[in-house]
Amino acid sequence: MFTLGPPMWGVGITDPYAASVQSLLHFNEADGTALPAASLGSASVTNDGSASAPATNAVKSTTPKFGAGAWLAAGGSTGLKVSKTTSAAAPYTIEFFVMPVTLGAFGRFLGVAALSGGVAFSLAYGGGSVNYVDLTGTNRATTGSMSTGNWYHIAICYDGTTVRVYQDGTQIFSSSTYSRDLSSDTITIGVGCSAGAGGADGTARFDEFRWTHGVDRYPSGLSVPTSEYPNS
Protein backbone atom coordinates (compact mmCIF):
# COMPACT_ATOMS: atom_id res chain seq x y z
CA MET A 1 0.00 0.00 0.00
CA PHE A 2 1.28 3.44 -0.87
CA THR A 3 1.99 5.49 2.22
CA LEU A 4 3.18 9.02 2.70
CA GLY A 5 5.73 10.34 5.12
CA PRO A 6 4.73 12.56 8.05
CA PRO A 7 2.05 14.92 6.67
CA MET A 8 2.94 17.86 8.90
CA TRP A 9 4.70 18.88 12.07
CA GLY A 10 2.99 20.82 14.79
CA VAL A 11 2.77 21.42 18.50
CA GLY A 12 3.15 18.16 20.39
CA ILE A 13 4.58 16.27 17.40
CA THR A 14 7.90 14.54 17.95
CA ASP A 15 10.44 13.23 15.46
CA PRO A 16 10.87 9.42 15.59
CA TYR A 17 14.29 9.84 13.95
CA ALA A 18 15.58 12.67 16.16
CA ALA A 19 18.54 10.58 17.32
CA SER A 20 19.70 10.24 13.70
CA VAL A 21 19.62 13.97 12.94
CA GLN A 22 23.12 15.31 12.29
CA SER A 23 21.97 18.93 12.04
CA LEU A 24 18.68 20.80 12.37
CA LEU A 25 18.80 24.54 11.67
CA HIS A 26 15.73 26.73 12.09
CA PHE A 27 17.51 30.07 11.37
CA ASN A 28 15.49 31.85 14.06
CA GLU A 29 18.35 33.96 15.39
CA ALA A 30 18.60 37.75 15.32
CA ASP A 31 19.23 39.66 12.11
CA GLY A 32 22.86 39.45 11.03
CA THR A 33 23.71 36.20 12.85
CA ALA A 34 26.46 34.56 10.82
CA LEU A 35 26.58 31.23 12.66
CA PRO A 36 23.07 29.95 13.40
CA ALA A 37 22.71 27.41 16.20
CA ALA A 38 21.60 23.84 15.63
CA SER A 39 18.56 22.60 17.53
CA LEU A 40 19.57 18.97 16.99
CA GLY A 41 22.78 17.18 16.05
CA SER A 42 26.47 17.80 16.58
CA ALA A 43 27.62 18.81 13.09
CA SER A 44 29.86 21.86 12.91
CA VAL A 45 28.64 25.01 11.17
CA THR A 46 30.95 27.43 9.37
CA ASN A 47 30.27 30.48 7.25
CA ASP A 48 32.47 31.10 4.22
CA GLY A 49 30.88 34.48 3.59
CA SER A 50 30.76 36.00 7.07
CA ALA A 51 33.87 38.11 6.49
CA SER A 52 33.31 39.09 2.86
CA ALA A 53 29.55 39.49 2.82
CA PRO A 54 28.18 39.78 6.37
CA ALA A 55 25.19 41.85 5.23
CA THR A 56 23.83 39.11 2.98
CA ASN A 57 25.33 35.80 4.10
CA ALA A 58 23.54 35.74 7.45
CA VAL A 59 20.19 35.21 9.13
CA LYS A 60 17.53 37.65 7.98
CA SER A 61 14.09 38.31 9.48
CA THR A 62 12.57 39.26 6.12
CA THR A 63 10.47 36.72 4.24
CA PRO A 64 11.01 33.62 6.37
CA LYS A 65 9.14 30.45 5.59
CA PHE A 66 8.71 29.73 9.28
CA GLY A 67 9.82 31.34 12.51
CA ALA A 68 11.64 34.60 13.01
CA GLY A 69 14.54 34.30 10.58
CA ALA A 70 15.67 32.91 7.25
CA TRP A 71 19.04 32.26 5.65
CA LEU A 72 20.06 34.43 2.75
CA ALA A 73 22.98 32.81 0.93
CA ALA A 74 25.65 34.89 -0.79
CA GLY A 75 26.70 34.30 -4.38
CA GLY A 76 29.96 32.90 -5.66
CA SER A 77 31.49 30.18 -3.51
CA THR A 78 30.32 31.50 -0.14
CA GLY A 79 27.58 30.06 1.98
CA LEU A 80 26.88 28.03 5.07
CA LYS A 81 28.75 24.72 5.48
CA VAL A 82 27.55 21.93 7.74
CA SER A 83 30.17 19.21 8.44
CA LYS A 84 30.17 15.92 10.34
CA THR A 85 32.20 12.72 10.23
CA THR A 86 29.82 9.85 9.59
CA SER A 87 30.46 6.39 10.99
CA ALA A 88 29.23 4.15 8.17
CA ALA A 89 27.53 4.02 4.82
CA ALA A 90 23.80 4.36 5.38
CA PRO A 91 20.63 5.84 3.94
CA TYR A 92 20.18 9.57 4.45
CA THR A 93 17.75 12.44 4.01
CA ILE A 94 18.73 16.07 3.38
CA GLU A 95 15.80 18.50 3.32
CA PHE A 96 15.15 22.22 3.47
CA PHE A 97 13.08 25.10 2.13
CA VAL A 98 14.65 27.40 -0.46
CA MET A 99 13.55 30.64 -2.12
CA PRO A 100 15.68 31.62 -5.14
CA VAL A 101 16.61 35.31 -5.23
CA THR A 102 18.80 35.17 -8.33
CA LEU A 103 19.04 32.04 -10.48
CA GLY A 104 22.48 32.49 -12.00
CA ALA A 105 23.83 30.75 -15.07
CA PHE A 106 24.87 27.61 -13.15
CA GLY A 107 22.89 28.27 -9.97
CA ARG A 108 24.35 25.53 -7.80
CA PHE A 109 22.76 26.15 -4.42
CA LEU A 110 23.50 22.98 -2.46
CA GLY A 111 26.58 20.78 -2.58
CA VAL A 112 27.70 17.65 -0.73
CA ALA A 113 31.40 16.79 -0.49
CA ALA A 114 33.50 14.22 1.38
CA LEU A 115 37.01 14.79 2.71
CA SER A 116 38.56 11.89 0.78
CA GLY A 117 35.88 11.25 -1.82
CA GLY A 118 35.64 14.71 -3.34
CA VAL A 119 32.36 16.17 -4.51
CA ALA A 120 29.48 13.71 -4.11
CA PHE A 121 26.68 15.70 -5.78
CA SER A 122 25.11 19.14 -6.04
CA LEU A 123 21.77 20.70 -6.84
CA ALA A 124 21.39 23.59 -9.28
CA TYR A 125 18.64 25.87 -10.57
CA GLY A 126 20.54 27.72 -13.30
CA GLY A 127 18.07 29.58 -15.49
CA GLY A 128 15.20 28.08 -13.49
CA SER A 129 15.71 24.43 -14.45
CA VAL A 130 16.49 22.17 -11.50
CA ASN A 131 19.43 19.81 -12.10
CA TYR A 132 21.06 17.07 -10.08
CA VAL A 133 24.80 17.53 -10.61
CA ASP A 134 26.80 14.30 -10.41
CA LEU A 135 30.34 13.85 -9.09
CA THR A 136 31.82 14.72 -12.50
CA GLY A 137 30.04 18.09 -12.51
CA THR A 138 27.58 16.98 -15.18
CA ASN A 139 24.03 18.30 -14.95
CA ARG A 140 21.42 15.54 -14.85
CA ALA A 141 18.06 17.00 -15.79
CA THR A 142 15.10 16.65 -13.45
CA THR A 143 11.46 17.47 -14.03
CA GLY A 144 11.65 20.35 -11.53
CA SER A 145 11.84 24.09 -12.13
CA MET A 146 12.07 27.16 -9.90
CA SER A 147 11.44 30.87 -10.17
CA THR A 148 12.58 33.72 -7.96
CA GLY A 149 10.48 34.86 -5.02
CA ASN A 150 8.82 31.50 -4.31
CA TRP A 151 9.48 29.03 -1.50
CA TYR A 152 10.13 25.39 -2.43
CA HIS A 153 10.61 22.34 -0.24
CA ILE A 154 13.45 20.06 -1.36
CA ALA A 155 14.19 16.58 -0.01
CA ILE A 156 17.10 14.40 -1.16
CA CYS A 157 16.62 10.78 -0.10
CA TYR A 158 19.00 7.84 -0.45
CA ASP A 159 17.84 4.34 0.48
CA GLY A 160 21.21 2.61 0.10
CA THR A 161 20.85 2.09 -3.64
CA THR A 162 18.82 4.85 -5.25
CA VAL A 163 18.81 8.61 -4.75
CA ARG A 164 15.52 10.45 -5.16
CA VAL A 165 14.90 14.18 -5.16
CA TYR A 166 11.52 15.64 -4.23
CA GLN A 167 10.34 19.18 -4.89
CA ASP A 168 7.20 20.23 -3.01
CA GLY A 169 6.36 16.59 -2.40
CA THR A 170 6.69 15.51 -6.04
CA GLN A 171 9.55 13.24 -7.12
CA ILE A 172 11.57 15.07 -9.78
CA PHE A 173 14.61 12.78 -10.02
CA SER A 174 15.54 9.17 -9.32
CA SER A 175 18.76 7.31 -10.12
CA SER A 176 20.87 4.41 -8.92
CA THR A 177 23.58 5.24 -11.46
CA TYR A 178 24.36 8.65 -9.96
CA SER A 179 23.53 7.93 -6.33
CA ARG A 180 26.22 8.48 -3.72
CA ASP A 181 26.49 7.14 -0.19
CA LEU A 182 27.94 9.27 2.59
CA SER A 183 30.17 6.79 4.36
CA SER A 184 32.83 6.88 7.08
CA ASP A 185 34.14 10.27 6.05
CA THR A 186 33.91 13.94 6.90
CA ILE A 187 30.84 15.07 4.99
CA THR A 188 30.34 18.75 4.21
CA ILE A 189 27.00 20.07 2.99
CA GLY A 190 27.11 23.51 1.43
CA VAL A 191 23.90 25.49 1.94
CA GLY A 192 23.85 28.31 -0.58
CA CYS A 193 27.11 27.10 -2.11
CA SER A 194 28.31 24.00 -3.93
CA ALA A 195 30.88 22.79 -1.37
CA GLY A 196 33.78 22.92 -3.82
CA ALA A 197 31.92 21.90 -6.97
CA GLY A 198 31.98 25.41 -8.45
CA GLY A 199 29.19 27.15 -10.31
CA ALA A 200 27.51 28.56 -7.20
CA ASP A 201 26.46 31.82 -8.82
CA GLY A 202 22.85 32.04 -7.63
CA THR A 203 21.54 33.45 -4.34
CA ALA A 204 18.67 32.27 -2.19
CA ARG A 205 16.97 32.30 1.19
CA PHE A 206 16.89 29.06 3.17
CA ASP A 207 14.76 27.86 6.07
CA GLU A 208 14.40 24.61 8.04
CA PHE A 209 17.52 22.69 7.04
CA ARG A 210 17.68 19.12 8.35
CA TRP A 211 20.23 16.37 7.65
CA THR A 212 19.38 12.86 8.86
CA HIS A 213 21.99 10.11 8.52
CA GLY A 214 20.97 6.47 8.73
CA VAL A 215 17.36 6.99 7.66
CA ASP A 216 15.56 7.45 4.37
CA ARG A 217 12.62 9.34 5.84
CA TYR A 218 10.46 9.21 2.72
CA PRO A 219 10.74 5.82 0.98
CA SER A 220 7.21 6.17 -0.42
CA GLY A 221 6.89 9.94 -0.86
CA LEU A 222 6.07 12.84 1.42
CA SER A 223 3.75 15.71 2.13
CA VAL A 224 5.28 19.17 2.44
CA PRO A 225 5.75 20.21 6.10
CA THR A 226 3.43 22.98 7.26
CA SER A 227 5.45 24.11 10.29
CA GLU A 228 8.96 23.94 11.70
CA TYR A 229 10.57 20.54 12.20
CA PRO A 230 10.38 19.34 15.82
CA ASN A 231 13.38 19.59 18.13
CA SER A 232 12.91 16.20 19.73
PDB file of N, CA, C and O in Angstrom, residues 47-101:
ATOM      1  N   ASN A  47      30.834  29.515   8.188  1.00  0.00           N
ATOM      2  CA  ASN A  47      30.270  30.485   7.253  1.00  0.00           C
ATOM      3  C   ASN A  47      31.388  31.040   6.389  1.00  0.00           C
ATOM      4  O   ASN A  47      32.220  31.808   6.853  1.00  0.00           O
ATOM      5  N   ASP A  48      31.426  30.646   5.127  1.00  0.00           N
ATOM      6  CA  ASP A  48      32.467  31.101   4.218  1.00  0.00           C
ATOM      7  C   ASP A  48      32.314  32.566   3.843  1.00  0.00           C
ATOM      8  O   ASP A  48      33.252  33.186   3.355  1.00  0.00           O
ATOM      9  N   GLY A  49      31.116  33.111   4.041  1.00  0.00           N
ATOM     10  CA  GLY A  49      30.878  34.477   3.592  1.00  0.00           C
ATOM     11  C   GLY A  49      30.769  35.492   4.696  1.00  0.00           C
ATOM     12  O   GLY A  49      30.501  36.651   4.441  1.00  0.00           O
ATOM     13  N   SER A  50      30.993  35.089   5.954  1.00  0.00           N
ATOM     14  CA  SER A  50      30.760  36.001   7.068  1.00  0.00           C
ATOM     15  C   SER A  50      31.706  37.194   7.047  1.00  0.00           C
ATOM     16  O   SER A  50      31.347  38.281   7.475  1.00  0.00           O
ATOM     17  N   ALA A  51      32.920  37.003   6.529  1.00  0.00           N
ATOM     18  CA  ALA A  51      33.868  38.111   6.485  1.00  0.00           C
ATOM     19  C   ALA A  51      33.673  38.979   5.247  1.00  0.00           C
ATOM     20  O   ALA A  51      33.736  40.206   5.310  1.00  0.00           O
ATOM     21  N   SER A  52      33.389  38.348   4.116  1.00  0.00           N
ATOM     22  CA  SER A  52      33.315  39.090   2.864  1.00  0.00           C
ATOM     23  C   SER A  52      31.930  39.653   2.571  1.00  0.00           C
ATOM     24  O   SER A  52      31.804  40.638   1.853  1.00  0.00           O
ATOM     25  N   ALA A  53      30.903  39.022   3.122  1.00  0.00           N
ATOM     26  CA  ALA A  53      29.545  39.495   2.820  1.00  0.00           C
ATOM     27  C   ALA A  53      28.635  39.345   4.032  1.00  0.00           C
ATOM     28  O   ALA A  53      27.618  38.659   3.979  1.00  0.00           O
ATOM     29  N   PRO A  54      28.981  39.978   5.153  1.00  0.00           N
ATOM     30  CA  PRO A  54      28.176  39.785   6.368  1.00  0.00           C
ATOM     31  C   PRO A  54      26.756  40.311   6.249  1.00  0.00           C
ATOM     32  O   PRO A  54      25.858  39.872   6.953  1.00  0.00           O
ATOM     33  N   ALA A  55      26.535  41.265   5.350  1.00  0.00           N
ATOM     34  CA  ALA A  55      25.194  41.849   5.233  1.00  0.00           C
ATOM     35  C   ALA A  55      24.219  40.910   4.542  1.00  0.00           C
ATOM     36  O   ALA A  55      23.008  41.002   4.734  1.00  0.00           O
ATOM     37  N   THR A  56      24.726  39.997   3.728  1.00  0.00           N
ATOM     38  CA  THR A  56      23.833  39.114   2.982  1.00  0.00           C
ATOM     39  C   THR A  56      23.940  37.663   3.415  1.00  0.00           C
ATOM     40  O   THR A  56      22.950  36.942   3.420  1.00  0.00           O
ATOM     41  N   ASN A  57      25.122  37.211   3.776  1.00  0.00           N
ATOM     42  CA  ASN A  57      25.327  35.805   4.104  1.00  0.00           C
ATOM     43  C   ASN A  57      25.105  35.586   5.599  1.00  0.00           C
ATOM     44  O   ASN A  57      26.015  35.250   6.336  1.00  0.00           O
ATOM     45  N   ALA A  58      23.867  35.807   6.032  1.00  0.00           N
ATOM     46  CA  ALA A  58      23.537  35.735   7.446  1.00  0.00           C
ATOM     47  C   ALA A  58      22.034  35.584   7.603  1.00  0.00           C
ATOM     48  O   ALA A  58      21.275  35.683   6.644  1.00  0.00           O
ATOM     49  N   VAL A  59      21.618  35.323   8.839  1.00  0.00           N
ATOM     50  CA  VAL A  59      20.192  35.210   9.133  1.00  0.00           C
ATOM     51  C   VAL A  59      19.492  36.538   8.876  1.00  0.00           C
ATOM     52  O   VAL A  59      20.003  37.600   9.217  1.00  0.00           O
ATOM     53  N   LYS A  60      18.338  36.476   8.253  1.00  0.00           N
ATOM     54  CA  LYS A  60      17.526  37.653   7.978  1.00  0.00           C
ATOM     55  C   LYS A  60      16.106  37.417   8.477  1.00  0.00           C
ATOM     56  O   LYS A  60      15.586  36.310   8.361  1.00  0.00           O
ATOM     57  N   SER A  61      15.456  38.458   8.978  1.00  0.00           N
ATOM     58  CA  SER A  61      14.090  38.313   9.478  1.00  0.00           C
ATOM     59  C   SER A  61      13.056  38.598   8.389  1.00  0.00           C
ATOM     60  O   SER A  61      11.855  38.460   8.627  1.00  0.00           O
ATOM     61  N   THR A  62      13.513  38.981   7.212  1.00  0.00           N
ATOM     62  CA  THR A  62      12.573  39.265   6.123  1.00  0.00           C
ATOM     63  C   THR A  62      12.239  37.992   5.358  1.00  0.00           C
ATOM     64  O   THR A  62      13.107  37.195   5.046  1.00  0.00           O
ATOM     65  N   THR A  63      10.981  37.806   5.086  1.00  0.00           N
ATOM     66  CA  THR A  63      10.469  36.723   4.242  1.00  0.00           C
ATOM     67  C   THR A  63      10.891  35.331   4.694  1.00  0.00           C
ATOM     68  O   THR A  63      11.360  34.529   3.895  1.00  0.00           O
ATOM     69  N   PRO A  64      10.733  34.994   5.978  1.00  0.00           N
ATOM     70  CA  PRO A  64      11.010  33.617   6.373  1.00  0.00           C
ATOM     71  C   PRO A  64       9.881  32.695   5.941  1.00  0.00           C
ATOM     72  O   PRO A  64       8.749  33.137   5.729  1.00  0.00           O
ATOM     73  N   LYS A  65      10.187  31.450   5.799  1.00  0.00           N
ATOM     74  CA  LYS A  65       9.141  30.452   5.587  1.00  0.00           C
ATOM     75  C   LYS A  65       8.429  30.167   6.901  1.00  0.00           C
ATOM     76  O   LYS A  65       7.209  30.126   6.979  1.00  0.00           O
ATOM     77  N   PHE A  66       9.234  29.954   7.942  1.00  0.00           N
ATOM     78  CA  PHE A  66       8.705  29.728   9.280  1.00  0.00           C
ATOM     79  C   PHE A  66       9.555  30.521  10.264  1.00  0.00           C
ATOM     80  O   PHE A  66      10.699  30.849   9.996  1.00  0.00           O
ATOM     81  N   GLY A  67       9.044  30.775  11.420  1.00  0.00           N
ATOM     82  CA  GLY A  67       9.822  31.336  12.506  1.00  0.00           C
ATOM     83  C   GLY A  67      10.193  32.791  12.294  1.00  0.00           C
ATOM     84  O   GLY A  67       9.567  33.524  11.541  1.00  0.00           O
ATOM     85  N   ALA A  68      11.266  33.195  12.970  1.00  0.00           N
ATOM     86  CA  ALA A  68      11.638  34.599  13.014  1.00  0.00           C
ATOM     87  C   ALA A  68      12.759  34.960  12.060  1.00  0.00           C
ATOM     88  O   ALA A  68      13.074  36.125  11.885  1.00  0.00           O
ATOM     89  N   GLY A  69      13.408  33.976  11.437  1.00  0.00           N
ATOM     90  CA  GLY A  69      14.540  34.299  10.584  1.00  0.00           C
ATOM     91  C   GLY A  69      14.636  33.377   9.398  1.00  0.00           C
ATOM     92  O   GLY A  69      14.009  32.325   9.345  1.00  0.00           O
ATOM     93  N   ALA A  70      15.424  33.759   8.409  1.00  0.00           N
ATOM     94  CA  ALA A  70      15.673  32.907   7.246  1.00  0.00           C
ATOM     95  C   ALA A  70      17.102  33.126   6.797  1.00  0.00           C
ATOM     96  O   ALA A  70      17.690  34.152   7.083  1.00  0.00           O
ATOM     97  N   TRP A  71      17.657  32.149   6.106  1.00  0.00           N
ATOM     98  CA  TRP A  71      19.039  32.265   5.653  1.00  0.00           C
ATOM     99  C   TRP A  71      19.086  32.842   4.253  1.00  0.00           C
ATOM    100  O   TRP A  71      18.414  32.351   3.353  1.00  0.00           O
ATOM    101  N   LEU A  72      19.860  33.862   4.075  1.00  0.00           N
ATOM    102  CA  LEU A  72      20.058  34.434   2.750  1.00  0.00           C
ATOM    103  C   LEU A  72      21.486  34.122   2.315  1.00  0.00           C
ATOM    104  O   LEU A  72      22.438  34.656   2.877  1.00  0.00           O
ATOM    105  N   ALA A  73      21.656  33.258   1.341  1.00  0.00           N
ATOM    106  CA  ALA A  73      22.981  32.812   0.926  1.00  0.00           C
ATOM    107  C   ALA A  73      23.608  33.800  -0.037  1.00  0.00           C
ATOM    108  O   ALA A  73      22.929  34.351  -0.892  1.00  0.00           O
ATOM    109  N   ALA A  74      24.913  34.017   0.120  1.00  0.00           N
ATOM    110  CA  ALA A  74      25.645  34.888  -0.787  1.00  0.00           C
ATOM    111  C   ALA A  74      25.963  34.149  -2.077  1.00  0.00           C
ATOM    112  O   ALA A  74      25.873  32.927  -2.154  1.00  0.00           O
ATOM    113  N   GLY A  75      26.337  34.899  -3.097  1.00  0.00           N
ATOM    114  CA  GLY A  75      26.704  34.295  -4.376  1.00  0.00           C
ATOM    115  C   GLY A  75      28.124  33.788  -4.369  1.00  0.00           C
ATOM    116  O   GLY A  75      28.797  33.757  -3.343  1.00  0.00           O
ATOM    117  N   GLY A  76      28.601  33.408  -5.543  1.00  0.00           N
ATOM    118  CA  GLY A  76      29.964  32.899  -5.662  1.00  0.00           C
ATOM    119  C   GLY A  76      30.122  31.596  -4.915  1.00  0.00           C
ATOM    120  O   GLY A  76      29.256  30.740  -4.943  1.00  0.00           O
ATOM    121  N   SER A  77      31.218  31.441  -4.204  1.00  0.00           N
ATOM    122  CA  SER A  77      31.487  30.184  -3.514  1.00  0.00           C
ATOM    123  C   SER A  77      31.169  30.258  -2.031  1.00  0.00           C
ATOM    124  O   SER A  77      31.468  29.337  -1.281  1.00  0.00           O
ATOM    125  N   THR A  78      30.574  31.353  -1.570  1.00  0.00           N
ATOM    126  CA  THR A  78      30.317  31.505  -0.144  1.00  0.00           C
ATOM    127  C   THR A  78      28.963  30.943   0.231  1.00  0.00           C
ATOM    128  O   THR A  78      28.056  30.817  -0.581  1.00  0.00           O
ATOM    129  N   GLY A  79      28.824  30.598   1.475  1.00  0.00           N
ATOM    130  CA  GLY A  79      27.579  30.058   1.981  1.00  0.00           C
ATOM    131  C   GLY A  79      27.809  29.407   3.329  1.00  0.00           C
ATOM    132  O   GLY A  79      28.871  29.516   3.928  1.00  0.00           O
ATOM    133  N   LEU A  80      26.797  28.742   3.813  1.00  0.00           N
ATOM    134  CA  LEU A  80      26.882  28.027   5.074  1.00  0.00           C
ATOM    135  C   LEU A  80      27.352  26.603   4.803  1.00  0.00           C
ATOM    136  O   LEU A  80      26.898  25.964   3.852  1.00  0.00           O
ATOM    137  N   LYS A  81      28.270  26.087   5.645  1.00  0.00           N
ATOM    138  CA  LYS A  81      28.748  24.724   5.484  1.00  0.00           C
ATOM    139  C   LYS A  81      28.523  23.944   6.772  1.00  0.00           C
ATOM    140  O   LYS A  81      28.908  24.380   7.847  1.00  0.00           O
ATOM    141  N   VAL A  82      27.888  22.801   6.618  1.00  0.00           N
ATOM    142  CA  VAL A  82      27.553  21.927   7.736  1.00  0.00           C
ATOM    143  C   VAL A  82      28.384  20.661   7.584  1.00  0.00           C
ATOM    144  O   VAL A  82      28.292  19.971   6.558  1.00  0.00           O
ATOM    145  N   SER A  83      29.218  20.325   8.572  1.00  0.00           N
ATOM    146  CA  SER A  83      30.168  19.214   8.440  1.00  0.00           C
ATOM    147  C   SER A  83      30.063  18.250   9.611  1.00  0.00           C
ATOM    148  O   SER A  83      29.881  18.657  10.759  1.00  0.00           O
ATOM    149  N   LYS A  84      30.205  16.963   9.300  1.00  0.00           N
ATOM    150  CA  LYS A  84      30.170  15.922  10.340  1.00  0.00           C
ATOM    151  C   LYS A  84      30.856  14.678   9.785  1.00  0.00           C
ATOM    152  O   LYS A  84      30.689  14.345   8.611  1.00  0.00           O
ATOM    153  N   THR A  85      31.612  13.992  10.621  1.00  0.00           N
ATOM    154  CA  THR A  85      32.197  12.717  10.234  1.00  0.00           C
ATOM    155  C   THR A  85      31.189  11.615  10.496  1.00  0.00           C
ATOM    156  O   THR A  85      30.764  11.414  11.641  1.00  0.00           O
ATOM    157  N   THR A  86      30.789  10.924   9.451  1.00  0.00           N
ATOM    158  CA  THR A  86      29.816   9.852   9.590  1.00  0.00           C
ATOM    159  C   THR A  86      30.530   8.534   9.878  1.00  0.00           C
ATOM    160  O   THR A  86      31.692   8.345   9.509  1.00  0.00           O
ATOM    161  N   SER A  87      29.821   7.624  10.525  1.00  0.00           N
ATOM    162  CA  SER A  87      30.459   6.392  10.992  1.00  0.00           C
ATOM    163  C   SER A  87      30.398   5.254   9.988  1.00  0.00           C
ATOM    164  O   SER A  87      31.229   4.357  10.018  1.00  0.00           O
ATOM    165  N   ALA A  88      29.381   5.270   9.103  1.00  0.00           N
ATOM    166  CA  ALA A  88      29.233   4.151   8.171  1.00  0.00           C
ATOM    167  C   ALA A  88      28.325   4.554   7.029  1.00  0.00           C
ATOM    168  O   ALA A  88      27.550   5.508   7.125  1.00  0.00           O
ATOM    169  N   ALA A  89      28.436   3.802   5.933  1.00  0.00           N
ATOM    170  CA  ALA A  89      27.528   4.023   4.816  1.00  0.00           C
ATOM    171  C   ALA A  89      26.107   3.696   5.265  1.00  0.00           C
ATOM    172  O   ALA A  89      25.874   2.697   5.929  1.00  0.00           O
ATOM    173  N   ALA A  90      25.176   4.551   4.918  1.00  0.00           N
ATOM    174  CA  ALA A  90      23.800   4.363   5.379  1.00  0.00           C
ATOM    175  C   ALA A  90      22.874   5.227   4.541  1.00  0.00           C
ATOM    176  O   ALA A  90      23.309   6.163   3.868  1.00  0.00           O
ATOM    177  N   PRO A  91      21.592   4.929   4.568  1.00  0.00           N
ATOM    178  CA  PRO A  91      20.629   5.842   3.943  1.00  0.00           C
ATOM    179  C   PRO A  91      20.712   7.228   4.585  1.00  0.00           C
ATOM    180  O   PRO A  91      21.232   7.379   5.697  1.00  0.00           O
ATOM    181  N   TYR A  92      20.197   8.221   3.894  1.00  0.00           N
ATOM    182  CA  TYR A  92      20.181   9.570   4.453  1.00  0.00           C
ATOM    183  C   TYR A  92      19.050  10.376   3.834  1.00  0.00           C
ATOM    184  O   TYR A  92      18.482  10.017   2.793  1.00  0.00           O
ATOM    185  N   THR A  93      18.744  11.478   4.504  1.00  0.00           N
ATOM    186  CA  THR A  93      17.752  12.436   4.013  1.00  0.00           C
ATOM    187  C   THR A  93      18.274  13.835   4.291  1.00  0.00           C
ATOM    188  O   THR A  93      18.629  14.154   5.424  1.00  0.00           O
ATOM    189  N   ILE A  94      18.354  14.662   3.253  1.00  0.00           N
ATOM    190  CA  ILE A  94      18.728  16.071   3.381  1.00  0.00           C
ATOM    191  C   ILE A  94      17.536  16.884   2.883  1.00  0.00           C
ATOM    192  O   ILE A  94      17.087  16.689   1.749  1.00  0.00           O
ATOM    193  N   GLU A  95      17.010  17.769   3.711  1.00  0.00           N
ATOM    194  CA  GLU A  95      15.798  18.497   3.323  1.00  0.00           C
ATOM    195  C   GLU A  95      15.843  19.927   3.838  1.00  0.00           C
ATOM    196  O   GLU A  95      16.480  20.228   4.845  1.00  0.00           O
ATOM    197  N   PHE A  96      15.134  20.813   3.129  1.00  0.00           N
ATOM    198  CA  PHE A  96      15.153  22.224   3.471  1.00  0.00           C
ATOM    199  C   PHE A  96      14.130  22.957   2.602  1.00  0.00           C
ATOM    200  O   PHE A  96      13.611  22.420   1.626  1.00  0.00           O
ATOM    201  N   PHE A  97      13.856  24.196   2.975  1.00  0.00           N
ATOM    202  CA  PHE A  97      13.083  25.098   2.135  1.00  0.00           C
ATOM    203  C   PHE A  97      14.045  26.104   1.498  1.00  0.00           C
ATOM    204  O   PHE A  97      14.993  26.563   2.143  1.00  0.00           O
ATOM    205  N   VAL A  98      13.803  26.452   0.244  1.00  0.00           N
ATOM    206  CA  VAL A  98      14.654  27.403  -0.459  1.00  0.00           C
ATOM    207  C   VAL A  98      13.796  28.356  -1.281  1.00  0.00           C
ATOM    208  O   VAL A  98      12.812  27.939  -1.893  1.00  0.00           O
ATOM    209  N   MET A  99      14.176  29.625  -1.267  1.00  0.00           N
ATOM    210  CA  MET A  99      13.554  30.637  -2.120  1.00  0.00           C
ATOM    211  C   MET A  99      14.644  31.265  -2.986  1.00  0.00           C
ATOM    212  O   MET A  99      15.491  32.008  -2.483  1.00  0.00           O
ATOM    213  N   PRO A 100      14.686  30.975  -4.285  1.00  0.00           N
ATOM    214  CA  PRO A 100      15.685  31.619  -5.144  1.00  0.00           C
ATOM    215  C   PRO A 100      15.493  33.137  -5.181  1.00  0.00           C
ATOM    216  O   PRO A 100      14.367  33.622  -5.265  1.00  0.00           O
ATOM    217  N   VAL A 101      16.615  33.852  -5.082  1.00  0.00           N
ATOM    218  CA  VAL A 101      16.611  35.312  -5.227  1.00  0.00           C
ATOM    219  C   VAL A 101      17.166  35.689  -6.590  1.00  0.00           C
ATOM    220  O   VAL A 101      16.598  36.511  -7.306  1.00  0.00           O
TER     221      VAL A 101
END
